[in-house]
Every structure is written in C-alpha cells, then in structure tokens.
C-alpha cells in the first residue's frame, strides 16, 4: 500500500503552552458548532438531491477535511460566510471516483462515516489520515461493510489506514448488532444501508449519540427507532430513500462546552454563561455527573432549535465531592472523561469512572494519556482494568509538561487543569486544538484564563 503522507496536523512543529493560576472567570460565551452534527450535515447534504444550506458549521480541521472529501466525490461544497455553507448533493449512489486519496487528517468520525457513505457507490477510494488516525482501529467499520458487499482492496496492517476500498451499487441489507458502543460504527452501517435494497437494522446495547438518525429523518428517510434491552436501541432503515437536501442549523458542541464549564467549576469565584449549548440527552452525561458532584450549574432558557434541545448554562465555582460514574453513562460523555478527570482532581474524596475501554482507541489512548498527565501534575490516581480512579484534593500542584499525543481534548483538558493549580500546567502541543475548537484559546482568555 503506498503510504502517501497525510496532510494536516502532525506535519508542523509543536506549539507548547502553559496555563497559570487564574483570577475568577466571568463572561458569556458561545462555543462553536457541534462536530458530530457538522460532519453529518456535509455528508447527508452530499448524499441528497438538491441543496443543503448549513448554518453554524464547525470550521475546525476535522470538519473541513470532510468538506473536502465530499467535494472530491462530486458534491459541490461552498462556503458562503462565517459557518454558513451550501452543499449541492449527488444523491444516494451518485459519488464519482476520487482521483486522489481522501485525507481525513485527525478525524475518526470523518473517515468512518465516509467509509459508510462511499460503500454504496460502484467506485474505489483510498482513505488516509495523520499518524494518530493511522493507529486507530478501522475493522470495527470494515467488518460490517464487508458483510454488506464492500471489498477491502488494500490496507495497512490490522486493517488500518491507509486503506483502499471498493464499493458497489447494490449492497446487501443486513441486521447488525454493534460489538462496541460506537455512534461511528452505527452511522457507517446506516449510511451504507442507504444504498441497500432491503432494510438495514442496527442494534446497539448502549444508546449512543443519535445525530445520524435524527438527520436522516430530517432529510426524508423513514427510519424506525425502538428500545433494545435495558439501555439500547434498534434502528431500522429501509434502503434507497429519496433523500432531499434540507436546511441544517448546527447547535453548539456540548463536548467543547465541557472545557469552559469545568474551568468555571474549578477556578475560585468564577461565574460564566455558556449560551446555546446542545442538550441532546445522549450528549450531556458530563452535566449529570458534575451536578452529582455538587457543581453549581443552572440550566436556563431551555428550547428547541433546528430539531435539537438547546439551553444556556450558568456555571459557578463549586465545591465538588467525588462520585462513582457508572459504565452505562460512558456513551453520553465519552469525549468528556479527560475534562471530568480534571474536575475530579479538585473534588473531595475519590471519583471512580467505570468502563472506559473505548477511551483507549480515541485520538490517543486517552486512558493512558489522562493517567500520565494527572501523574505529571501530582494528582493521585489509579487505573484498574478499564476504570480510572482519581483522588481529589483542594490543592492540586500542577506541573507537566503533559504529553498530548496529537489529541485535542488532552491538550484542552490539561490547560483547563492548570487554571486552578498551584503552579500551572505546561503541555507539549496546542496545534491539534484546531481540529475541533479553533477559538478555544481566545475564548478562554476572554473569560480571564491565563494561558501563555
Ligand atoms: C462521534 C462518536 C464518538 C465520539 C467522537 C464523535 C460521532 O466516537 O468519541 O468524538 O460523531 O459519531 P465512537 O462512536 O467511536 O464512540
């Protein structure tokens, strides 16, 4: 397999930073558009007939790579203004063969969803990404797609990127129970199922984020969602729907909001408002957990916008206590564990976070990266199997340098930690923050955070 060098992050020099003990944070902020919804708006726009007008698209590196990829496959993608984009789609099965590899940079969501979207087209495409993405498992998506009829022409060891896949126009619909709780796997199978002639059924034991299902319905698919087991869902998607372009308003990303939110909880005297945060119940496990820990969080002005619940969140500095976070909550806060570990460092007593196996296959091995980072900052902790246990204390030393391993959320979580430590926290690289939250630094500084 030719290992064409992936563009994007990882090619430039690292840019280290240090966050310092900060005065009370104050102000009102709005974090950028949701990453999951942004990817899906571009992909479903490309798979629909007609025009999709998107407002509030996250213009981070990950999403921009997806925009480029759907353009290489024949959709017309145009930036009209700040966060405002138009996609002219080609319809289900209408992608043309790209003449260069599709490069997803750092984004697991981009590459895995697009493998599903490409599967139902009679074209071959090469998928690639940066050094972090090349380490991540792709078999979880390839296995069901191969059952549906896709051929993996070539792949790096273990079915990893770079890989070349041959799709086909007439995929076989099937019933698939996802072996891991992953919205990316579920979504890839559903997107492939659009091109199958029968009903594609995905069963998940733990309900994961449902933006694909919501948006498919918004674009005209007639899918059915039913309960499965105690915490799960069965999604049934009849194939070959007539998807028609539709307007999409992207709500603010609750995963990005987690960083200013925890910062305000741990920095003494803080009082901030995070406006227009998406409150999809499958995304707000961090809010639930922080409230259980005693955080002073008020949910204001709850409303529905663009088909998703949103609210303004008022957060004040709070005295936290340690809690046990059950494994079944993990899918609703899977990207928030690094910043939850930061909150736990300041809680009275121990916080036990259970069932974190999936953290090992994120942009980095996040379980190891969080454990090593908090160790470098003098925070007592233990990893037992897939559980992380953090012993909190009112005075956290800080230190570093924390190794961020090409992982935006490790970088942001440890910069947040430094704001309430005795000595501040140094991290080795901030460049990957641009993948999901390009305005993180100015926004945090605007609230009063001292980061240099
Ligand atoms: C995402 C799903 C999650 C999450 C990722 C975004 C999505 O990954 O970690 O940041 O948009 O579907 P998994 O589905 O692999 O858990």
Tab-separated table of C-alpha atoms and ligand atoms in Angstrom:
chain	number	residue	atom	x	y	z
A	1	UNK	CA	0.000	0.000	0.000
A	2	UNK	CA	1.513	3.366	-0.891
A	3	UNK	CA	1.800	5.373	2.290
A	4	UNK	CA	1.019	8.778	0.872
A	5	UNK	CA	1.923	11.265	3.539
A	6	UNK	CA	-1.215	12.617	5.148
A	7	UNK	CA	-1.591	16.353	5.176
A	8	UNK	CA	-2.981	18.395	8.046
A	9	UNK	CA	-1.731	18.241	11.591
A	10	UNK	CA	1.342	16.418	12.659
A	11	UNK	CA	3.354	17.902	9.840
A	12	UNK	CA	4.052	21.229	11.558
A	13	UNK	CA	6.125	21.978	14.636
A	14	UNK	CA	4.500	21.514	18.033
A	15	UNK	CA	3.434	24.682	19.822
A	16	UNK	CA	3.688	24.240	23.593
A	17	UNK	CA	1.698	26.319	26.107
A	18	UNK	CA	1.314	26.849	29.842
A	19	UNK	CA	-1.836	27.703	31.751
A	20	UNK	CA	-1.463	29.517	35.067
A	21	UNK	CA	-3.498	30.022	38.237
A	22	UNK	CA	-6.163	32.431	37.049
A	23	UNK	CA	-8.478	35.005	38.568
A	24	UNK	CA	-12.234	34.297	38.668
A	25	UNK	CA	-13.574	33.549	35.185
A	26	UNK	CA	-16.527	35.626	34.043
A	27	UNK	CA	-18.492	36.376	30.897
A	28	UNK	CA	-20.847	34.817	28.389
A	29	UNK	CA	-19.525	32.584	25.626
A	30	UNK	CA	-20.888	30.508	22.780
A	31	UNK	CA	-18.717	27.579	21.762
A	32	UNK	CA	-18.551	26.578	18.071
A	33	UNK	CA	-20.946	24.233	16.275
A	34	UNK	CA	-21.167	20.574	17.172
A	35	UNK	CA	-18.557	18.435	15.454
A	36	UNK	CA	-20.751	15.345	15.083
A	37	UNK	CA	-23.648	17.312	13.584
A	38	UNK	CA	-21.294	19.260	11.297
A	39	UNK	CA	-19.776	16.101	9.745
A	40	UNK	CA	-23.227	14.617	9.237
A	41	UNK	CA	-24.679	17.779	7.673
A	42	UNK	CA	-21.964	17.736	4.997
A	43	UNK	CA	-22.216	14.000	4.377
A	44	UNK	CA	-26.011	13.828	4.212
A	45	UNK	CA	-26.048	17.015	2.136
A	46	UNK	CA	-23.737	15.259	-0.324
A	47	UNK	CA	-25.922	12.111	-0.377
A	48	UNK	CA	-29.124	14.080	-1.045
A	49	UNK	CA	-30.690	15.547	-4.131
A	50	UNK	CA	-30.713	19.312	-4.245
A	51	UNK	CA	-29.267	21.873	-1.882
A	52	UNK	CA	-28.445	21.747	1.791
A	53	UNK	CA	-27.910	25.054	3.498
A	54	UNK	CA	-25.926	24.803	6.737
A	55	UNK	CA	-25.636	27.466	9.411
A	56	UNK	CA	-23.221	27.277	12.343
A	57	UNK	CA	-20.950	24.634	10.796
A	58	UNK	CA	-17.867	23.957	12.907
A	59	UNK	CA	-14.960	25.220	10.840
A	60	UNK	CA	-12.376	23.035	12.562
A	61	UNK	CA	-9.799	20.944	10.707
A	62	UNK	CA	-11.734	17.687	11.114
A	63	UNK	CA	-14.899	19.026	9.512
A	64	UNK	CA	-13.012	20.890	6.788
A	65	UNK	CA	-11.415	17.569	5.798
A	66	UNK	CA	-14.877	16.015	5.446
A	67	UNK	CA	-15.992	19.008	3.332
A	68	UNK	CA	-13.002	18.454	1.071
A	69	UNK	CA	-13.664	14.716	0.798
A	70	UNK	CA	-17.310	15.096	-0.255
A	71	UNK	CA	-16.103	17.628	-2.834
A	72	UNK	CA	-13.605	15.076	-4.204
A	73	UNK	CA	-16.533	12.649	-4.554
A	74	UNK	CA	-18.523	15.058	-6.708
A	75	UNK	CA	-20.692	17.110	-4.338
A	76	UNK	CA	-20.440	20.878	-4.730
A	77	UNK	CA	-19.435	22.407	-1.408
A	78	UNK	CA	-19.285	26.144	-0.995
A	79	UNK	CA	-18.540	28.398	1.964
A	80	UNK	CA	-20.962	31.314	1.894
A	81	UNK	CA	-19.835	33.088	5.069
A	82	UNK	CA	-18.912	32.548	8.691
A	83	UNK	CA	-20.136	28.995	9.438
A	84	UNK	CA	-22.536	29.219	6.517
A	85	UNK	CA	-22.133	26.559	3.849
A	86	UNK	CA	-24.050	25.182	0.881
A	87	UNK	CA	-23.815	21.621	-0.375
A	88	UNK	CA	-25.252	20.554	-3.710
A	89	UNK	CA	-25.664	16.819	-3.369
A	90	UNK	CA	-25.356	13.990	-5.858
A	91	UNK	CA	-27.977	11.667	-4.332
A	92	UNK	CA	-27.557	8.161	-2.858
A	93	UNK	CA	-25.226	6.160	-5.126
A	94	UNK	CA	-24.081	9.240	-7.054
A	95	UNK	CA	-20.490	9.643	-5.871
A	96	UNK	CA	-17.771	9.634	-8.549
A	97	UNK	CA	-14.377	8.004	-8.032
A	98	UNK	CA	-11.975	10.467	-6.406
A	99	UNK	CA	-8.716	10.997	-8.255
A	100	UNK	CA	-6.651	11.359	-5.088
A	101	UNK	CA	-6.746	9.755	-1.614
A	102	UNK	CA	-9.380	11.104	0.774
A	103	UNK	CA	-7.371	12.514	3.671
A	104	UNK	CA	-9.248	12.859	6.969
A	105	UNK	CA	-6.343	14.222	8.992
A	106	UNK	CA	-7.040	13.524	12.686
A	107	UNK	CA	-10.720	12.617	12.367
A	108	UNK	CA	-12.094	9.179	13.219
A	109	UNK	CA	-15.652	10.407	12.707
A	110	UNK	CA	-14.863	11.793	9.250
A	111	UNK	CA	-13.152	8.684	7.963
A	112	UNK	CA	-15.509	6.098	9.475
A	113	UNK	CA	-18.721	7.833	8.415
A	114	UNK	CA	-17.341	8.424	4.935
A	115	UNK	CA	-16.411	4.748	4.534
A	116	UNK	CA	-20.095	4.012	5.106
A	117	UNK	CA	-21.169	6.770	2.717
A	118	UNK	CA	-18.806	5.594	-0.045
A	119	UNK	CA	-19.687	1.893	0.400
A	120	UNK	CA	-22.875	2.077	-1.681
A	121	UNK	CA	-21.216	3.545	-4.774
A	122	UNK	CA	-19.543	1.477	-7.516
A	123	UNK	CA	-16.233	3.277	-7.005
A	124	UNK	CA	-12.875	2.648	-5.392
A	125	UNK	CA	-11.446	5.182	-2.931
A	126	UNK	CA	-8.348	5.414	-0.751
A	127	UNK	CA	-8.842	6.633	2.814
A	128	UNK	CA	-5.984	8.103	4.815
A	129	UNK	CA	-5.235	10.238	7.838
A	130	UNK	CA	-2.487	11.549	10.088
A	131	UNK	CA	-0.197	9.483	12.327
A	132	UNK	CA	-2.838	9.374	15.093
A	133	UNK	CA	-5.635	8.240	12.761
A	134	UNK	CA	-3.382	5.642	11.129
A	135	UNK	CA	-3.093	3.933	14.529
A	136	UNK	CA	-6.839	3.711	15.146
A	137	UNK	CA	-8.939	0.590	14.513
A	138	UNK	CA	-10.945	0.576	11.267
A	139	UNK	CA	-12.011	-3.088	11.329
A	140	UNK	CA	-14.986	-2.161	13.504
A	141	UNK	CA	-16.370	-0.379	10.429
A	142	UNK	CA	-14.860	-2.547	7.682
A	143	UNK	CA	-16.227	-5.821	9.078
A	144	UNK	CA	-19.925	-4.918	8.718
A	145	UNK	CA	-19.297	-3.126	5.406
A	146	UNK	CA	-17.580	-6.232	4.001
A	147	UNK	CA	-20.606	-8.298	5.052
A	148	UNK	CA	-22.722	-5.868	3.036
A	149	UNK	CA	-20.530	-6.431	-0.033
A	150	UNK	CA	-17.675	-3.942	0.134
A	151	UNK	CA	-14.199	-5.136	-0.832
A	152	UNK	CA	-11.095	-4.019	1.020
A	153	UNK	CA	-8.584	-3.840	-1.811
A	154	UNK	CA	-5.615	-2.938	0.328
A	155	UNK	CA	-4.973	-1.825	3.888
A	156	UNK	CA	-2.136	-1.297	6.331
A	157	UNK	CA	-1.558	-3.943	8.998
A	158	UNK	CA	-4.606	-4.773	11.065
A	159	UNK	CA	-6.993	-3.200	8.528
A	160	UNK	CA	-5.710	0.274	9.388
A	161	UNK	CA	-5.220	3.380	7.232
A	162	UNK	CA	-4.196	3.980	4.573
A	163	UNK	CA	-6.745	1.643	3.031
A	164	UNK	CA	-8.415	1.272	-0.306
A	165	UNK	CA	-11.987	0.161	-0.552
A	166	UNK	CA	-14.183	-0.853	-3.493
A	167	UNK	CA	-17.861	-0.075	-3.022
A	168	UNK	CA	-20.795	-1.375	-5.018
A	169	UNK	CA	-24.158	-0.017	-6.083
A	170	UNK	CA	-26.219	-2.883	-4.729
A	171	UNK	CA	-25.203	-3.597	-1.148
A	172	UNK	CA	-26.903	-6.327	0.880
A	173	UNK	CA	-29.028	-5.048	3.725
A	174	UNK	CA	-28.500	-6.924	6.988
A	175	UNK	CA	-29.044	-6.864	10.726
A	176	UNK	CA	-26.018	-5.866	12.760
A	177	UNK	CA	-25.523	-5.705	16.495
A	178	UNK	CA	-22.600	-3.380	17.154
A	179	UNK	CA	-19.912	-5.138	19.231
A	180	UNK	CA	-18.758	-1.823	20.752
A	181	UNK	CA	-20.854	1.160	21.810
A	182	UNK	CA	-19.920	3.441	18.914
A	183	UNK	CA	-22.010	6.014	17.075
A	184	UNK	CA	-19.402	5.969	14.334
A	185	UNK	CA	-19.896	2.262	13.660
A	186	UNK	CA	-23.684	2.587	13.842
A	187	UNK	CA	-23.607	5.570	11.490
A	188	UNK	CA	-21.289	3.924	8.959
A	189	UNK	CA	-23.647	0.928	8.668
A	190	UNK	CA	-26.714	3.170	8.364
A	191	UNK	CA	-25.071	5.342	5.697
A	192	UNK	CA	-24.133	2.214	3.748
A	193	UNK	CA	-27.687	0.919	4.278
A	194	UNK	CA	-28.997	3.893	2.307
A	195	UNK	CA	-27.781	2.149	-0.850
A	196	UNK	CA	-29.049	-1.345	0.044
A	197	UNK	CA	-32.284	-2.661	-1.392
A	198	UNK	CA	-33.814	-4.053	1.817
A	199	UNK	CA	-33.982	-2.967	5.453
A	200	UNK	CA	-30.731	-2.363	7.319
A	201	UNK	CA	-31.136	-2.948	11.034
A	202	UNK	CA	-28.589	-1.773	13.619
A	203	UNK	CA	-28.901	-2.871	17.222
A	204	UNK	CA	-26.857	-1.239	19.958
A	205	UNK	CA	-26.829	-2.446	23.574
A	206	UNK	CA	-25.977	1.055	24.838
A	207	UNK	CA	-27.645	4.007	23.115
A	208	UNK	CA	-25.008	6.232	21.507
A	209	UNK	CA	-25.414	9.727	20.056
A	210	UNK	CA	-28.311	9.723	17.604
A	211	UNK	CA	-27.487	12.625	15.292
A	212	UNK	CA	-27.341	10.365	12.212
A	213	UNK	CA	-30.827	9.004	12.893
A	214	UNK	CA	-32.252	12.474	13.530
A	215	UNK	CA	-30.670	13.941	10.442
A	216	UNK	CA	-31.637	11.015	8.200
A	217	UNK	CA	-35.262	11.600	9.206
A	218	UNK	CA	-34.807	15.347	8.590
A	219	UNK	CA	-33.604	14.578	5.040
A	220	UNK	CA	-36.578	12.302	4.309
A	221	UNK	CA	-35.569	8.748	5.313
A	222	UNK	CA	-38.281	6.748	7.069
A	223	UNK	CA	-36.361	5.050	9.821
A	224	UNK	CA	-37.763	3.429	12.932
A	225	UNK	CA	-36.104	3.616	16.368
A	226	UNK	CA	-37.185	1.194	19.107
A	227	UNK	CA	-35.814	0.230	22.521
A	228	UNK	CA	-33.378	-2.710	22.670
A	229	UNK	CA	-32.547	-4.306	26.027
A	230	UNK	CA	-32.236	-2.029	29.056
A	231	UNK	CA	-30.188	0.841	27.617
A	232	UNK	CA	-30.097	0.176	23.904
A	233	UNK	CA	-31.891	0.846	20.643
A	234	UNK	CA	-32.789	-0.886	17.410
A	235	UNK	CA	-32.733	1.285	14.310
A	236	UNK	CA	-34.436	0.043	11.156
A	237	UNK	CA	-33.671	1.861	7.912
A	238	UNK	CA	-35.453	0.960	4.662
A	239	UNK	CA	-32.929	1.276	1.827
A	240	UNK	CA	-32.929	3.652	-1.150
A	241	UNK	CA	-34.826	6.532	0.394
A	242	UNK	CA	-35.198	9.681	-1.652
A	243	UNK	CA	-33.020	11.992	0.413
A	244	UNK	CA	-33.699	15.630	-0.285
A	245	UNK	CA	-31.424	18.485	0.797
A	246	UNK	CA	-32.687	20.359	3.864
A	247	UNK	CA	-31.576	23.326	5.957
A	248	UNK	CA	-29.432	22.459	8.984
A	249	UNK	CA	-28.748	24.703	11.972
A	250	UNK	CA	-25.799	23.285	13.904
A	251	UNK	CA	-26.158	23.725	17.676
A	252	UNK	CA	-23.160	24.439	19.935
A	253	UNK	CA	-20.981	21.470	20.783
A	254	UNK	CA	-21.546	20.185	24.336
A	255	UNK	CA	-18.162	18.429	24.201
A	256	UNK	CA	-16.390	21.734	23.529
A	257	UNK	CA	-18.573	23.440	26.164
A	258	UNK	CA	-17.173	20.965	28.705
A	259	UNK	CA	-13.872	22.874	28.825
A	260	UNK	CA	-15.108	26.340	29.887
A	261	UNK	CA	-17.718	24.579	32.023
A	262	UNK	CA	-15.193	22.654	34.118
A	263	UNK	CA	-12.854	25.668	34.145
A	264	UNK	CA	-15.591	27.754	35.800
A	265	UNK	CA	-16.350	24.982	38.295
A	266	UNK	CA	-12.717	24.715	39.482
A	267	UNK	CA	-11.461	28.343	39.347
A	268	UNK	CA	-12.484	30.122	42.588
A	269	UNK	CA	-15.010	32.935	42.216
A	270	UNK	CA	-15.972	32.065	38.628
A	271	UNK	CA	-19.447	32.729	37.231
A	272	UNK	CA	-19.976	32.266	33.481
A	273	UNK	CA	-22.725	31.585	30.981
A	274	UNK	CA	-22.340	29.156	28.095
A	275	UNK	CA	-25.006	30.103	25.568
A	276	UNK	CA	-26.956	27.850	23.177
A	277	UNK	CA	-25.432	24.551	24.289
A	278	UNK	CA	-26.925	21.449	22.693
A	279	UNK	CA	-28.808	19.417	25.318
A	280	UNK	CA	-29.338	16.187	23.360
A	281	UNK	CA	-29.833	13.641	26.204
A	282	UNK	CA	-27.247	11.324	24.631
A	283	UNK	CA	-24.577	14.026	24.923
A	284	UNK	CA	-24.942	15.522	28.381
A	285	UNK	CA	-23.549	12.894	30.738
A	286	UNK	CA	-20.928	15.411	31.889
A	287	UNK	CA	-23.637	17.804	33.136
A	288	UNK	CA	-25.349	14.957	35.010
A	289	UNK	CA	-22.057	13.885	36.590
A	290	UNK	CA	-20.926	17.376	37.563
A	291	UNK	CA	-24.320	18.030	39.163
A	292	UNK	CA	-23.985	14.808	41.164
A	293	UNK	CA	-20.575	16.064	42.275
A	294	UNK	CA	-22.238	19.201	43.630
A	295	UNK	CA	-21.435	21.651	40.824
A	296	UNK	CA	-23.457	24.838	40.796
A	297	UNK	CA	-24.991	24.603	37.324
A	298	UNK	CA	-28.222	26.269	36.262
A	299	UNK	CA	-29.959	25.355	33.037
A	300	UNK	CA	-31.628	28.459	31.626
A	301	UNK	CA	-33.841	29.166	28.650
A	302	UNK	CA	-34.369	25.571	27.528
A	303	UNK	CA	-35.763	25.484	23.999
A	304	UNK	CA	-35.635	23.563	20.728
A	305	UNK	CA	-33.627	24.891	17.808
A	306	UNK	CA	-33.065	23.107	14.499
A	307	UNK	CA	-34.556	19.892	15.905
A	308	UNK	CA	-32.236	19.718	18.937
A	309	UNK	CA	-32.816	20.828	22.525
A	310	UNK	CA	-30.552	23.750	23.483
A	311	UNK	CA	-30.128	25.819	26.637
A	312	UNK	CA	-27.948	28.477	28.225
A	313	UNK	CA	-25.871	27.120	31.087
A	314	UNK	CA	-24.839	29.240	34.071
A	315	UNK	CA	-21.854	27.744	35.910
A	316	UNK	CA	-20.259	28.953	39.119
A	317	UNK	CA	-17.228	27.882	41.077
A	318	UNK	CA	-18.278	24.945	43.247
A	319	UNK	CA	-17.044	22.647	45.971
A	320	UNK	CA	-17.128	19.190	44.451
A	321	UNK	CA	-17.318	15.747	46.015
A	322	UNK	CA	-16.117	12.504	44.427
A	323	UNK	CA	-18.709	10.209	42.853
A	324	UNK	CA	-18.883	6.901	41.056
A	325	UNK	CA	-19.694	7.299	37.364
A	326	UNK	CA	-21.424	4.143	36.071
A	327	UNK	CA	-20.172	2.434	32.899
A	328	UNK	CA	-23.551	2.798	31.194
A	329	UNK	CA	-23.177	6.576	31.273
A	330	UNK	CA	-19.986	6.428	29.187
A	331	UNK	CA	-21.591	6.751	25.725
A	332	UNK	CA	-23.277	10.030	26.732
A	333	UNK	CA	-19.994	11.597	27.850
A	334	UNK	CA	-17.352	9.551	26.054
A	335	UNK	CA	-15.314	12.579	24.930
A	336	UNK	CA	-15.635	14.322	28.304
A	337	UNK	CA	-13.621	11.973	30.530
A	338	UNK	CA	-10.350	13.917	30.205
A	339	UNK	CA	-12.021	17.075	31.490
A	340	UNK	CA	-14.060	15.145	34.072
A	341	UNK	CA	-10.781	13.753	35.430
A	342	UNK	CA	-9.684	17.388	35.808
A	343	UNK	CA	-12.820	18.224	37.818
A	344	UNK	CA	-12.298	15.060	39.889
A	345	UNK	CA	-8.804	16.250	40.842
A	346	UNK	CA	-10.431	19.079	42.863
A	347	UNK	CA	-13.254	17.038	44.401
A	348	UNK	CA	-13.308	15.918	47.994
A	349	UNK	CA	-12.675	12.169	48.035
A	350	UNK	CA	-12.348	9.745	45.176
A	351	UNK	CA	-14.076	9.719	41.823
A	352	UNK	CA	-14.400	6.340	40.156
A	353	UNK	CA	-15.011	6.374	36.405
A	354	UNK	CA	-16.057	2.927	35.253
A	355	UNK	CA	-15.996	1.193	31.875
A	356	UNK	CA	-13.559	3.362	29.907
A	357	UNK	CA	-12.302	0.734	27.412
A	358	UNK	CA	-13.349	2.864	24.420
A	359	UNK	CA	-11.096	5.691	25.616
A	360	UNK	CA	-8.113	3.591	24.573
A	361	UNK	CA	-8.997	3.966	20.856
A	362	UNK	CA	-9.662	7.691	20.610
A	363	UNK	CA	-7.320	10.289	19.039
A	364	UNK	CA	-4.810	8.899	21.563
A	365	UNK	CA	-5.034	6.158	24.190
A	366	UNK	CA	-6.918	8.634	26.366
A	367	UNK	CA	-6.983	6.449	29.435
A	368	UNK	CA	-3.175	6.284	29.433
A	369	UNK	CA	-2.795	9.933	28.378
A	370	UNK	CA	-5.073	11.174	31.181
A	371	UNK	CA	-3.397	8.920	33.760
A	372	UNK	CA	0.096	10.034	32.715
A	373	UNK	CA	-0.974	13.685	32.595
A	374	UNK	CA	-2.511	13.739	36.032
A	375	UNK	CA	0.527	11.872	37.384
A	376	UNK	CA	2.728	14.627	35.903
A	377	UNK	CA	0.576	17.164	37.810
A	378	UNK	CA	0.874	15.453	41.190
A	379	UNK	CA	-2.651	14.016	41.317
A	380	UNK	CA	-3.022	10.605	42.998
A	381	UNK	CA	-4.873	8.113	40.827
A	382	UNK	CA	-5.118	4.505	39.782
A	383	UNK	CA	-6.158	2.668	36.605
A	384	UNK	CA	-7.813	-0.630	37.488
A	385	UNK	CA	-8.787	-2.599	34.387
A	386	UNK	CA	-10.919	-0.138	32.406
A	387	UNK	CA	-11.698	2.078	35.413
A	388	UNK	CA	-9.993	5.335	36.334
A	389	UNK	CA	-9.906	6.364	39.974
A	390	UNK	CA	-8.865	9.905	40.894
A	391	UNK	CA	-8.214	11.089	44.447
A	392	UNK	CA	-9.223	14.711	44.674
A	393	UNK	CA	-7.795	17.447	46.867
A	394	UNK	CA	-8.436	21.179	47.290
A	395	UNK	CA	-4.815	21.974	46.400
A	396	UNK	CA	-3.526	20.453	43.172
A	397	UNK	CA	0.179	21.047	42.498
A	398	UNK	CA	0.210	21.091	38.659
A	399	UNK	CA	3.421	20.819	36.644
A	400	UNK	CA	3.919	18.884	33.435
A	401	UNK	CA	4.926	19.016	30.696
A	402	UNK	CA	1.908	16.917	29.796
A	403	UNK	CA	2.265	14.856	26.602
A	404	UNK	CA	-0.819	15.454	24.443
A	405	UNK	CA	-0.218	12.712	21.813
A	406	UNK	CA	-1.866	14.570	18.875
A	407	UNK	CA	-5.087	14.705	20.915
A	408	UNK	CA	-7.049	17.981	21.062
A	409	UNK	CA	-9.055	17.011	24.140
A	410	UNK	CA	-5.988	16.044	26.160
A	411	UNK	CA	-4.492	19.442	25.304
A	412	UNK	CA	-7.607	21.414	26.292
A	413	UNK	CA	-8.313	19.391	29.453
A	414	UNK	CA	-4.825	19.946	30.862
A	415	UNK	CA	-4.808	23.649	30.010
A	416	UNK	CA	-8.071	23.879	31.989
A	417	UNK	CA	-6.463	21.989	34.879
A	418	UNK	CA	-3.615	24.497	35.075
A	419	UNK	CA	-6.006	27.410	35.699
A	420	UNK	CA	-6.797	26.167	39.212
A	421	UNK	CA	-3.484	24.519	40.193
A	422	UNK	CA	-0.798	25.918	42.480
A	423	UNK	CA	1.946	26.008	39.829
A	424	UNK	CA	0.106	25.942	36.492
A	425	UNK	CA	0.363	23.221	33.851
A	426	UNK	CA	2.591	23.021	30.781
A	427	UNK	CA	1.548	20.982	27.743
A	428	UNK	CA	3.740	19.953	24.831
A	429	UNK	CA	1.488	20.929	21.912
A	430	UNK	CA	-1.610	23.014	21.229
A	431	UNK	CA	-1.830	22.628	17.445
A	432	UNK	CA	-4.419	19.841	17.481
A	433	UNK	CA	-6.929	22.036	19.320
A	434	UNK	CA	-7.729	23.421	15.850
A	435	UNK	CA	-9.285	20.081	14.867
A	436	UNK	CA	-12.394	20.697	16.998
A	437	UNK	CA	-12.262	24.067	18.793
A	438	UNK	CA	-10.276	26.628	16.804
A	439	UNK	CA	-11.443	29.503	19.056
A	440	UNK	CA	-10.532	27.784	22.342
A	441	UNK	CA	-7.545	29.996	23.244
A	442	UNK	CA	-9.140	33.413	22.605
A	443	UNK	CA	-12.417	32.286	24.202
A	444	UNK	CA	-10.724	31.044	27.374
A	445	UNK	CA	-8.542	34.150	27.594
A	446	UNK	CA	-11.666	36.272	27.108
A	447	UNK	CA	-13.133	34.637	30.224
A	448	UNK	CA	-9.990	35.553	32.166
A	449	UNK	CA	-7.915	32.379	31.796
A	450	UNK	CA	-4.175	32.982	31.890
A	451	UNK	CA	-2.611	30.843	29.155
A	452	UNK	CA	0.715	31.636	27.546
B	1	LIG	C1	-18.640	10.509	17.406
B	1	LIG	C2	-18.726	9.365	18.135
B	1	LIG	C3	-17.802	9.036	19.236
B	1	LIG	C4	-17.005	10.252	19.695
B	1	LIG	C5	-16.494	11.064	18.549
B	1	LIG	C6	-17.646	11.541	17.689
B	1	LIG	C7	-19.599	10.711	16.298
B	1	LIG	O1	-16.918	8.041	18.783
B	1	LIG	O2	-15.925	9.844	20.511
B	1	LIG	O3	-15.768	12.178	19.001
B	1	LIG	O4	-19.723	11.844	15.800
B	1	LIG	O5	-20.271	9.739	15.925
B	1	LIG	P1	-17.328	6.487	18.845
B	1	LIG	O6	-18.529	6.334	18.036
B	1	LIG	O7	-16.192	5.713	18.266
B	1	LIG	O8	-17.528	6.228	20.306
